[in-house]
PDB file of C-alpha atoms and ligand atoms in Angstrom:
ATOM      1  CA  MET A   1      43.905  34.747  43.848  1.00  0.00           C
ATOM      2  CA  THR A   2      44.178  32.082  41.132  1.00  0.00           C
ATOM      3  CA  ALA A   3      42.430  34.120  38.400  1.00  0.00           C
ATOM      4  CA  ALA A   4      44.812  37.031  38.994  1.00  0.00           C
ATOM      5  CA  ARG A   5      47.841  34.743  38.716  1.00  0.00           C
ATOM      6  CA  ALA A   6      46.480  33.243  35.484  1.00  0.00           C
ATOM      7  CA  ALA A   7      45.828  36.747  34.085  1.00  0.00           C
ATOM      8  CA  ALA A   8      49.388  37.800  34.928  1.00  0.00           C
ATOM      9  CA  ASP A   9      50.745  34.659  33.259  1.00  0.00           C
ATOM     10  CA  ILE A  10      48.726  35.361  30.095  1.00  0.00           C
ATOM     11  CA  LEU A  11      50.285  38.811  29.855  1.00  0.00           C
ATOM     12  CA  VAL A  12      53.780  37.393  30.489  1.00  0.00           C
ATOM     13  CA  HIS A  13      53.365  34.747  27.769  1.00  0.00           C
ATOM     14  CA  ALA A  14      52.026  37.276  25.254  1.00  0.00           C
ATOM     15  CA  PRO A  15      53.771  40.539  26.117  1.00  0.00           C
ATOM     16  CA  GLY A  16      52.317  43.649  24.544  1.00  0.00           C
ATOM     17  CA  VAL A  17      49.109  42.046  23.250  1.00  0.00           C
ATOM     18  CA  HIS A  18      46.633  43.282  25.936  1.00  0.00           C
ATOM     19  CA  PRO A  19      43.634  41.156  24.902  1.00  0.00           C
ATOM     20  CA  ARG A  20      40.305  42.999  24.798  1.00  0.00           C
ATOM     21  CA  VAL A  21      38.048  40.233  23.484  1.00  0.00           C
ATOM     22  CA  GLY A  22      37.887  36.726  24.912  1.00  0.00           C
ATOM     23  CA  ILE A  23      36.620  34.047  22.566  1.00  0.00           C
ATOM     24  CA  VAL A  24      35.516  30.527  23.514  1.00  0.00           C
ATOM     25  CA  LEU A  25      35.563  28.058  20.641  1.00  0.00           C
ATOM     26  CA  GLY A  26      33.156  25.147  20.727  1.00  0.00           C
ATOM     27  CA  SER A  27      33.354  21.542  19.541  1.00  0.00           C
ATOM     28  CA  GLY A  28      34.855  21.284  16.058  1.00  0.00           C
ATOM     29  CA  LEU A  29      35.369  25.058  15.850  1.00  0.00           C
ATOM     30  CA  GLY A  30      38.984  25.210  17.022  1.00  0.00           C
ATOM     31  CA  SER A  31      40.223  26.124  13.534  1.00  0.00           C
ATOM     32  CA  VAL A  32      39.072  29.712  14.161  1.00  0.00           C
ATOM     33  CA  ALA A  33      42.169  30.014  16.363  1.00  0.00           C
ATOM     34  CA  ASP A  34      44.337  29.235  13.311  1.00  0.00           C
ATOM     35  CA  ARG A  35      43.300  32.622  11.915  1.00  0.00           C
ATOM     36  CA  VAL A  36      44.789  34.469  14.894  1.00  0.00           C
ATOM     37  CA  GLU A  37      47.812  36.501  13.788  1.00  0.00           C
ATOM     38  CA  ASP A  38      51.050  36.753  15.772  1.00  0.00           C
ATOM     39  CA  ALA A  39      49.594  33.919  17.821  1.00  0.00           C
ATOM     40  CA  VAL A  40      51.039  32.830  21.132  1.00  0.00           C
ATOM     41  CA  SER A  41      49.611  29.480  22.192  1.00  0.00           C
ATOM     42  CA  ILE A  42      49.514  28.760  25.923  1.00  0.00           C
ATOM     43  CA  PRO A  43      48.537  25.240  27.073  1.00  0.00           C
ATOM     44  CA  TYR A  44      45.868  25.427  29.786  1.00  0.00           C
ATOM     45  CA  GLY A  45      48.207  23.361  31.969  1.00  0.00           C
ATOM     46  CA  GLU A  46      50.506  26.402  32.213  1.00  0.00           C
ATOM     47  CA  LEU A  47      47.724  28.712  33.432  1.00  0.00           C
ATOM     48  CA  PRO A  48      46.801  28.348  37.126  1.00  0.00           C
ATOM     49  CA  GLY A  49      43.283  27.061  37.636  1.00  0.00           C
ATOM     50  CA  PHE A  50      42.462  26.671  33.948  1.00  0.00           C
ATOM     51  CA  PRO A  51      40.346  23.680  32.915  1.00  0.00           C
ATOM     52  CA  VAL A  52      41.884  20.574  31.434  1.00  0.00           C
ATOM     53  CA  PRO A  53      39.301  19.466  28.846  1.00  0.00           C
ATOM     54  CA  ALA A  54      38.911  15.758  28.271  1.00  0.00           C
ATOM     55  CA  VAL A  55      36.520  15.809  25.317  1.00  0.00           C
ATOM     56  CA  GLU A  56      37.537  15.110  21.727  1.00  0.00           C
ATOM     57  CA  GLY A  57      37.373  18.315  19.663  1.00  0.00           C
ATOM     58  CA  HIS A  58      38.595  20.507  22.525  1.00  0.00           C
ATOM     59  CA  ALA A  59      42.316  21.264  22.401  1.00  0.00           C
ATOM     60  CA  GLY A  60      42.942  22.913  25.777  1.00  0.00           C
ATOM     61  CA  ARG A  61      45.006  25.964  24.956  1.00  0.00           C
ATOM     62  CA  LEU A  62      44.661  29.722  24.998  1.00  0.00           C
ATOM     63  CA  VAL A  63      45.654  31.399  21.738  1.00  0.00           C
ATOM     64  CA  VAL A  64      46.523  35.054  22.227  1.00  0.00           C
ATOM     65  CA  GLY A  65      47.096  37.429  19.305  1.00  0.00           C
ATOM     66  CA  ARG A  66      45.128  39.492  16.794  1.00  0.00           C
ATOM     67  CA  LEU A  67      41.933  38.593  14.957  1.00  0.00           C
ATOM     68  CA  GLY A  68      39.984  41.075  12.835  1.00  0.00           C
ATOM     69  CA  GLY A  69      42.354  43.765  14.073  1.00  0.00           C
ATOM     70  CA  GLN A  70      41.466  43.136  17.735  1.00  0.00           C
ATOM     71  CA  ALA A  71      43.684  41.811  20.484  1.00  0.00           C
ATOM     72  CA  VAL A  72      42.042  38.515  21.407  1.00  0.00           C
ATOM     73  CA  ALA A  73      42.477  35.593  23.779  1.00  0.00           C
ATOM     74  CA  CYS A  74      40.909  32.543  22.249  1.00  0.00           C
ATOM     75  CA  MET A  75      40.004  29.573  24.436  1.00  0.00           C
ATOM     76  CA  GLN A  76      40.423  26.496  22.268  1.00  0.00           C
ATOM     77  CA  GLY A  77      38.585  24.054  24.482  1.00  0.00           C
ATOM     78  CA  ARG A  78      36.176  24.405  27.378  1.00  0.00           C
ATOM     79  CA  VAL A  79      34.734  22.404  30.258  1.00  0.00           C
ATOM     80  CA  HIS A  80      31.138  21.222  30.284  1.00  0.00           C
ATOM     81  CA  ALA A  81      28.787  20.651  33.197  1.00  0.00           C
ATOM     82  CA  TYR A  82      28.415  16.990  32.145  1.00  0.00           C
ATOM     83  CA  GLU A  83      32.097  16.368  32.869  1.00  0.00           C
ATOM     84  CA  GLY A  84      31.080  16.357  36.495  1.00  0.00           C
ATOM     85  CA  GLY A  85      33.736  18.514  38.073  1.00  0.00           C
ATOM     86  CA  ASP A  86      32.876  21.747  39.811  1.00  0.00           C
ATOM     87  CA  PHE A  87      32.650  25.070  38.002  1.00  0.00           C
ATOM     88  CA  ALA A  88      35.807  26.501  39.582  1.00  0.00           C
ATOM     89  CA  PRO A  89      38.044  26.085  36.486  1.00  0.00           C
ATOM     90  CA  LEU A  90      35.384  27.659  34.260  1.00  0.00           C
ATOM     91  CA  ARG A  91      34.917  30.600  36.649  1.00  0.00           C
ATOM     92  CA  ASN A  92      38.653  30.983  36.944  1.00  0.00           C
ATOM     93  CA  ALA A  93      39.273  31.053  33.184  1.00  0.00           C
ATOM     94  CA  ILE A  94      36.565  33.627  32.431  1.00  0.00           C
ATOM     95  CA  ARG A  95      37.672  35.836  35.342  1.00  0.00           C
ATOM     96  CA  ALA A  96      41.305  35.549  34.228  1.00  0.00           C
ATOM     97  CA  LEU A  97      40.281  36.885  30.804  1.00  0.00           C
ATOM     98  CA  LYS A  98      38.547  39.795  32.518  1.00  0.00           C
ATOM     99  CA  LEU A  99      41.593  40.535  34.693  1.00  0.00           C
ATOM    100  CA  ALA A 100      43.889  40.265  31.658  1.00  0.00           C
ATOM    101  CA  GLY A 101      41.989  43.207  30.163  1.00  0.00           C
ATOM    102  CA  CYS A 102      39.099  41.744  28.191  1.00  0.00           C
ATOM    103  CA  ASN A 103      35.833  43.697  28.162  1.00  0.00           C
ATOM    104  CA  THR A 104      33.933  41.409  25.796  1.00  0.00           C
ATOM    105  CA  LEU A 105      33.370  37.659  25.621  1.00  0.00           C
ATOM    106  CA  LEU A 106      32.394  35.963  22.391  1.00  0.00           C
ATOM    107  CA  LEU A 107      30.965  32.475  22.897  1.00  0.00           C
ATOM    108  CA  THR A 108      30.590  29.826  20.207  1.00  0.00           C
ATOM    109  CA  CYS A 109      29.314  26.267  20.276  1.00  0.00           C
ATOM    110  CA  ALA A 110      27.848  23.444  18.237  1.00  0.00           C
ATOM    111  CA  ALA A 111      24.099  23.120  18.776  1.00  0.00           C
ATOM    112  CA  GLY A 112      21.012  21.280  17.645  1.00  0.00           C
ATOM    113  CA  SER A 113      18.306  23.357  15.974  1.00  0.00           C
ATOM    114  CA  LEU A 114      14.702  23.214  17.104  1.00  0.00           C
ATOM    115  CA  ARG A 115      13.554  25.065  13.994  1.00  0.00           C
ATOM    116  CA  PRO A 116      13.319  22.915  10.839  1.00  0.00           C
ATOM    117  CA  GLU A 117      14.056  25.906   8.604  1.00  0.00           C
ATOM    118  CA  VAL A 118      17.408  26.495  10.351  1.00  0.00           C
ATOM    119  CA  GLY A 119      19.319  23.373   9.376  1.00  0.00           C
ATOM    120  CA  PRO A 120      22.837  21.958   9.728  1.00  0.00           C
ATOM    121  CA  GLY A 121      25.613  24.344   8.749  1.00  0.00           C
ATOM    122  CA  ARG A 122      23.644  27.491   9.669  1.00  0.00           C
ATOM    123  CA  LEU A 123      24.850  29.985  12.264  1.00  0.00           C
ATOM    124  CA  MET A 124      22.519  31.356  14.959  1.00  0.00           C
ATOM    125  CA  ALA A 125      23.137  34.503  17.024  1.00  0.00           C
ATOM    126  CA  VAL A 126      22.087  33.959  20.638  1.00  0.00           C
ATOM    127  CA  ALA A 127      19.365  36.390  21.740  1.00  0.00           C
ATOM    128  CA  ASP A 128      18.721  34.862  25.166  1.00  0.00           C
ATOM    129  CA  HIS A 129      19.070  31.585  27.023  1.00  0.00           C
ATOM    130  CA  ILE A 130      17.162  29.111  29.153  1.00  0.00           C
ATOM    131  CA  ASN A 131      19.321  27.429  31.783  1.00  0.00           C
ATOM    132  CA  LEU A 132      18.163  23.814  32.120  1.00  0.00           C
ATOM    133  CA  LEU A 133      21.398  22.552  33.671  1.00  0.00           C
ATOM    134  CA  GLY A 134      19.780  22.296  37.070  1.00  0.00           C
ATOM    135  CA  THR A 135      22.720  24.207  38.478  1.00  0.00           C
ATOM    136  CA  ASN A 136      24.512  27.515  38.128  1.00  0.00           C
ATOM    137  CA  PRO A 137      28.236  28.305  38.073  1.00  0.00           C
ATOM    138  CA  LEU A 138      27.736  30.977  40.769  1.00  0.00           C
ATOM    139  CA  VAL A 139      26.340  28.540  43.355  1.00  0.00           C
ATOM    140  CA  GLY A 140      28.505  28.742  46.471  1.00  0.00           C
ATOM    141  CA  PRO A 141      30.043  31.681  48.306  1.00  0.00           C
ATOM    142  CA  ASN A 142      29.967  34.862  46.241  1.00  0.00           C
ATOM    143  CA  ASP A 143      33.251  36.531  45.373  1.00  0.00           C
ATOM    144  CA  ASP A 144      32.244  40.169  45.833  1.00  0.00           C
ATOM    145  CA  THR A 145      35.396  41.369  44.115  1.00  0.00           C
ATOM    146  CA  PHE A 146      33.936  40.135  40.819  1.00  0.00           C
ATOM    147  CA  GLY A 147      30.244  40.899  41.120  1.00  0.00           C
ATOM    148  CA  PRO A 148      27.051  40.913  43.175  1.00  0.00           C
ATOM    149  CA  ARG A 149      25.425  37.957  44.955  1.00  0.00           C
ATOM    150  CA  PHE A 150      22.278  38.278  42.835  1.00  0.00           C
ATOM    151  CA  PRO A 151      23.327  39.388  39.354  1.00  0.00           C
ATOM    152  CA  SER A 152      20.764  40.458  36.775  1.00  0.00           C
ATOM    153  CA  LEU A 153      20.556  38.514  33.529  1.00  0.00           C
ATOM    154  CA  SER A 154      18.350  40.980  31.683  1.00  0.00           C
ATOM    155  CA  ASP A 155      20.195  41.537  28.413  1.00  0.00           C
ATOM    156  CA  ALA A 156      22.620  38.720  29.292  1.00  0.00           C
ATOM    157  CA  TRP A 157      23.411  38.511  25.574  1.00  0.00           C
ATOM    158  CA  ASP A 158      24.298  42.053  24.621  1.00  0.00           C
ATOM    159  CA  PRO A 159      21.697  43.502  22.191  1.00  0.00           C
ATOM    160  CA  GLY A 160      24.136  45.956  20.641  1.00  0.00           C
ATOM    161  CA  LEU A 161      26.690  43.249  19.941  1.00  0.00           C
ATOM    162  CA  ARG A 162      23.935  41.159  18.370  1.00  0.00           C
ATOM    163  CA  VAL A 163      23.094  44.006  16.003  1.00  0.00           C
ATOM    164  CA  ARG A 164      26.783  44.059  15.125  1.00  0.00           C
ATOM    165  CA  LEU A 165      26.781  40.304  14.451  1.00  0.00           C
ATOM    166  CA  HIS A 166      23.864  40.748  12.037  1.00  0.00           C
ATOM    167  CA  ALA A 167      25.628  43.628  10.290  1.00  0.00           C
ATOM    168  CA  ALA A 168      28.726  41.435   9.904  1.00  0.00           C
ATOM    169  CA  ALA A 169      26.550  38.623   8.515  1.00  0.00           C
ATOM    170  CA  ALA A 170      24.969  40.964   5.954  1.00  0.00           C
ATOM    171  CA  ARG A 171      28.396  42.193   4.829  1.00  0.00           C
ATOM    172  CA  THR A 172      29.834  38.692   4.512  1.00  0.00           C
ATOM    173  CA  GLY A 173      26.749  37.141   2.873  1.00  0.00           C
ATOM    174  CA  ILE A 174      26.066  34.715   5.733  1.00  0.00           C
ATOM    175  CA  ALA A 175      22.450  33.806   6.570  1.00  0.00           C
ATOM    176  CA  LEU A 176      22.562  34.374  10.327  1.00  0.00           C
ATOM    177  CA  ALA A 177      19.550  33.145  12.277  1.00  0.00           C
ATOM    178  CA  GLU A 178      18.748  34.376  15.777  1.00  0.00           C
ATOM    179  CA  GLY A 179      17.222  32.563  18.694  1.00  0.00           C
ATOM    180  CA  VAL A 180      17.003  31.399  22.270  1.00  0.00           C
ATOM    181  CA  TYR A 181      19.604  28.825  23.323  1.00  0.00           C
ATOM    182  CA  ALA A 182      18.654  26.154  25.846  1.00  0.00           C
ATOM    183  CA  ALA A 183      21.498  24.700  27.916  1.00  0.00           C
ATOM    184  CA  TRP A 184      21.055  20.947  28.283  1.00  0.00           C
ATOM    185  CA  LEU A 185      23.152  19.087  30.844  1.00  0.00           C
ATOM    186  CA  GLY A 186      23.931  16.069  28.664  1.00  0.00           C
ATOM    187  CA  PRO A 187      25.945  13.972  28.104  1.00  0.00           C
ATOM    188  CA  CYS A 188      22.979  12.204  26.440  1.00  0.00           C
ATOM    189  CA  PHE A 189      21.381  14.030  23.565  1.00  0.00           C
ATOM    190  CA  GLU A 190      17.680  14.738  24.080  1.00  0.00           C
ATOM    191  CA  THR A 191      14.813  12.353  23.507  1.00  0.00           C
ATOM    192  CA  PRO A 192      12.189  13.356  20.916  1.00  0.00           C
ATOM    193  CA  ALA A 193       9.811  14.196  23.788  1.00  0.00           C
ATOM    194  CA  GLU A 194      12.455  16.425  25.349  1.00  0.00           C
ATOM    195  CA  VAL A 195      12.979  18.180  22.014  1.00  0.00           C
ATOM    196  CA  ARG A 196       9.217  18.867  21.851  1.00  0.00           C
ATOM    197  CA  MET A 197       9.386  20.194  25.422  1.00  0.00           C
ATOM    198  CA  LEU A 198      12.275  22.512  24.544  1.00  0.00           C
ATOM    199  CA  LYS A 199      10.327  23.903  21.588  1.00  0.00           C
ATOM    200  CA  THR A 200       7.306  24.457  23.829  1.00  0.00           C
ATOM    201  CA  LEU A 201       9.507  26.307  26.312  1.00  0.00           C
ATOM    202  CA  GLY A 202      10.517  28.752  23.607  1.00  0.00           C
ATOM    203  CA  ALA A 203      13.986  27.523  22.736  1.00  0.00           C
ATOM    204  CA  ASP A 204      15.316  27.690  19.173  1.00  0.00           C
ATOM    205  CA  ALA A 205      18.535  25.721  19.697  1.00  0.00           C
ATOM    206  CA  VAL A 206      19.920  23.334  22.277  1.00  0.00           C
ATOM    207  CA  GLY A 207      23.459  22.559  23.353  1.00  0.00           C
ATOM    208  CA  MET A 208      25.586  21.596  26.341  1.00  0.00           C
ATOM    209  CA  SER A 209      27.691  24.713  26.879  1.00  0.00           C
ATOM    210  CA  MET A 210      27.849  28.544  26.668  1.00  0.00           C
ATOM    211  CA  VAL A 211      25.377  29.354  29.451  1.00  0.00           C
ATOM    212  CA  PRO A 212      27.747  28.852  32.436  1.00  0.00           C
ATOM    213  CA  GLU A 213      30.375  31.005  30.699  1.00  0.00           C
ATOM    214  CA  CYS A 214      27.786  33.692  29.932  1.00  0.00           C
ATOM    215  CA  ILE A 215      26.639  33.756  33.562  1.00  0.00           C
ATOM    216  CA  VAL A 216      30.168  34.060  34.980  1.00  0.00           C
ATOM    217  CA  ALA A 217      31.023  36.725  32.407  1.00  0.00           C
ATOM    218  CA  ARG A 218      27.937  38.828  33.127  1.00  0.00           C
ATOM    219  CA  HIS A 219      28.590  38.521  36.865  1.00  0.00           C
ATOM    220  CA  CYS A 220      32.007  40.153  36.430  1.00  0.00           C
ATOM    221  CA  GLY A 221      30.775  42.771  33.975  1.00  0.00           C
ATOM    222  CA  LEU A 222      31.946  41.396  30.648  1.00  0.00           C
ATOM    223  CA  ARG A 223      29.548  42.019  27.772  1.00  0.00           C
ATOM    224  CA  VAL A 224      28.666  38.815  25.960  1.00  0.00           C
ATOM    225  CA  ALA A 225      27.834  37.835  22.394  1.00  0.00           C
ATOM    226  CA  GLY A 226      27.156  34.293  21.222  1.00  0.00           C
ATOM    227  CA  CYS A 227      26.930  32.359  18.008  1.00  0.00           C
ATOM    228  CA  ALA A 228      25.799  28.744  17.785  1.00  0.00           C
ATOM    229  CA  VAL A 229      26.794  26.603  14.826  1.00  0.00           C
ATOM    230  CA  ILE A 230      23.872  24.341  13.986  1.00  0.00           C
ATOM    231  CA  THR A 231      25.159  20.805  13.426  1.00  0.00           C
ATOM    232  CA  ASN A 232      21.843  18.925  13.384  1.00  0.00           C
ATOM    233  CA  LEU A 233      18.121  19.219  13.824  1.00  0.00           C
ATOM    234  CA  GLY A 234      16.890  18.136  17.243  1.00  0.00           C
ATOM    235  CA  VAL A 235      15.990  14.454  17.298  1.00  0.00           C
ATOM    236  CA  GLY A 236      12.491  13.888  15.997  1.00  0.00           C
ATOM    237  CA  ILE A 237      12.633  16.988  13.785  1.00  0.00           C
ATOM    238  CA  GLY A 238      13.428  15.846  10.258  1.00  0.00           C
ATOM    239  CA  GLU A 239      15.205  12.662   9.298  1.00  0.00           C
ATOM    240  CA  GLY A 240      18.751  12.850  10.647  1.00  0.00           C
ATOM    241  CA  THR A 241      20.246  11.455  13.816  1.00  0.00           C
ATOM    242  CA  VAL A 242      22.792  13.047  16.097  1.00  0.00           C
ATOM    243  CA  ASP A 243      26.135  11.830  17.428  1.00  0.00           C
ATOM    244  CA  HIS A 244      29.370  13.469  18.515  1.00  0.00           C
ATOM    245  CA  ALA A 245      31.401  12.540  15.413  1.00  0.00           C
ATOM    246  CA  HIS A 246      28.721  14.062  13.170  1.00  0.00           C
ATOM    247  CA  THR A 247      28.616  17.144  15.405  1.00  0.00           C
ATOM    248  CA  LEU A 248      32.379  17.613  15.030  1.00  0.00           C
ATOM    249  CA  SER A 249      32.463  17.159  11.249  1.00  0.00           C
ATOM    250  CA  THR A 250      29.474  19.451  10.591  1.00  0.00           C
ATOM    251  CA  ALA A 251      30.869  22.112  12.916  1.00  0.00           C
ATOM    252  CA  ALA A 252      34.261  21.919  11.215  1.00  0.00           C
ATOM    253  CA  ALA A 253      32.585  22.392   7.804  1.00  0.00           C
ATOM    254  CA  ALA A 254      30.780  25.513   9.065  1.00  0.00           C
ATOM    255  CA  ALA A 255      33.864  26.891  10.816  1.00  0.00           C
ATOM    256  CA  SER A 256      34.981  28.872   7.745  1.00  0.00           C
ATOM    257  CA  ASP A 257      31.669  30.807   7.813  1.00  0.00           C
ATOM    258  CA  LEU A 258      32.145  31.391  11.521  1.00  0.00           C
ATOM    259  CA  GLU A 259      35.684  32.664  10.921  1.00  0.00           C
ATOM    260  CA  ARG A 260      34.484  35.148   8.303  1.00  0.00           C
ATOM    261  CA  LEU A 261      31.632  36.295  10.532  1.00  0.00           C
ATOM    262  CA  LEU A 262      33.791  36.784  13.603  1.00  0.00           C
ATOM    263  CA  ILE A 263      36.605  38.561  11.765  1.00  0.00           C
ATOM    264  CA  ASP A 264      34.134  41.039  10.267  1.00  0.00           C
ATOM    265  CA  PHE A 265      32.394  41.428  13.642  1.00  0.00           C
ATOM    266  CA  LEU A 266      35.680  42.169  15.394  1.00  0.00           C
ATOM    267  CA  ASP A 267      36.920  44.596  12.773  1.00  0.00           C
ATOM    268  CA  GLY A 268      36.498  48.054  14.288  1.00  0.00           C
ATOM    269  CA  LEU A 269      34.730  46.826  17.456  1.00  0.00           C
ATOM    270  CA  THR A 270      35.042  49.348  20.279  1.00  0.00           C
ATOM    271  CA  VAL A 271      33.943  49.378  23.922  1.00  0.00           C
ATOM    272  CA  GLU A 272      31.189  51.788  22.903  1.00  0.00           C
ATOM    273  CA  ASP A 273      29.502  49.122  20.748  1.00  0.00           C
ATOM    274  CA  GLY A 274      26.868  47.171  22.559  1.00  0.00           C
ATOM    275  CA  ASN A 275      24.753  48.171  25.514  1.00  0.00           C
ATOM    276  CA  GLN A 276      26.956  47.095  28.386  1.00  0.00           C
ATOM    277  CA  PRO A 277      30.451  48.512  28.108  1.00  0.00           C
TER     278      PRO A 277
HETATM  279  N1  HPA B   1      21.633  18.576  21.519  1.00  0.00           N
HETATM  280  C1  HPA B   1      22.495  18.977  22.484  1.00  0.00           C
HETATM  281  N2  HPA B   1      23.714  19.389  22.205  1.00  0.00           N
HETATM  282  C2  HPA B   1      24.118  19.419  20.926  1.00  0.00           C
HETATM  283  C3  HPA B   1      23.269  19.021  19.892  1.00  0.00           C
HETATM  284  C4  HPA B   1      21.961  18.569  20.217  1.00  0.00           C
HETATM  285  O1  HPA B   1      21.150  18.199  19.327  1.00  0.00           O
HETATM  286  N3  HPA B   1      23.968  19.166  18.726  1.00  0.00           N
HETATM  287  C5  HPA B   1      25.192  19.650  19.070  1.00  0.00           C
HETATM  288  N4  HPA B   1      25.285  19.809  20.397  1.00  0.00           N
END
């Protein structure tokens, strides 16, 4: 099984680390991996079945080491549905993290805000999601060794871990918003009418990632927490426009807040925290 081979390779590359928390870093947020101590960096190309990202801002390596006192495996780079391939590399990477020993997955991304009061540079904890990709990473034959054919997504984003994110934000003086994340296929950003639709549907932020990883993780029993870095207001809300270069630079500017938040969140985290150990 490819995921099992990748998991074994992770443990061979980083002997003795035993990662417990997987982290996926979004566009412009790769610098969080620079804070990993005793870091071993493994190019995705050396891990069977891992994705080879083609998008600027996504490095394509797994950084294994310690962050906030936890053993972590940090994915610096991810695949997106808009890249057009199948979801196999994404499924494989998340399942490899599980088989390597992770019990928790921490997802991050750059996102557009649908709430004018939550502007660029703010962080938003993900409370729930709306999958508008028109597809699902579990479509196809089910691998029963990882999880059920019809997995539940009630509490997809672990409520206990979210409480912990807010506690970390209070301790570090970061104004952490909370909201529903809508997954948009892309690669085009939304039209103003689509932004109004997303608001009507109950979304607070929109982006092109995180949801497939959350679904695969929940299927195989990982608990999931998520934090979106707001890089812009949705088009039609406020004055600004949105483009990828602006997304990258705004995310990079907010990355130091994200680093502080995640390090505090990880400090002392145990499998008992959160609702789904
Ligand atoms: N829409 C979709 N994805 C995004 C956005 C946005 O406004 N900003 C950053 N990623």
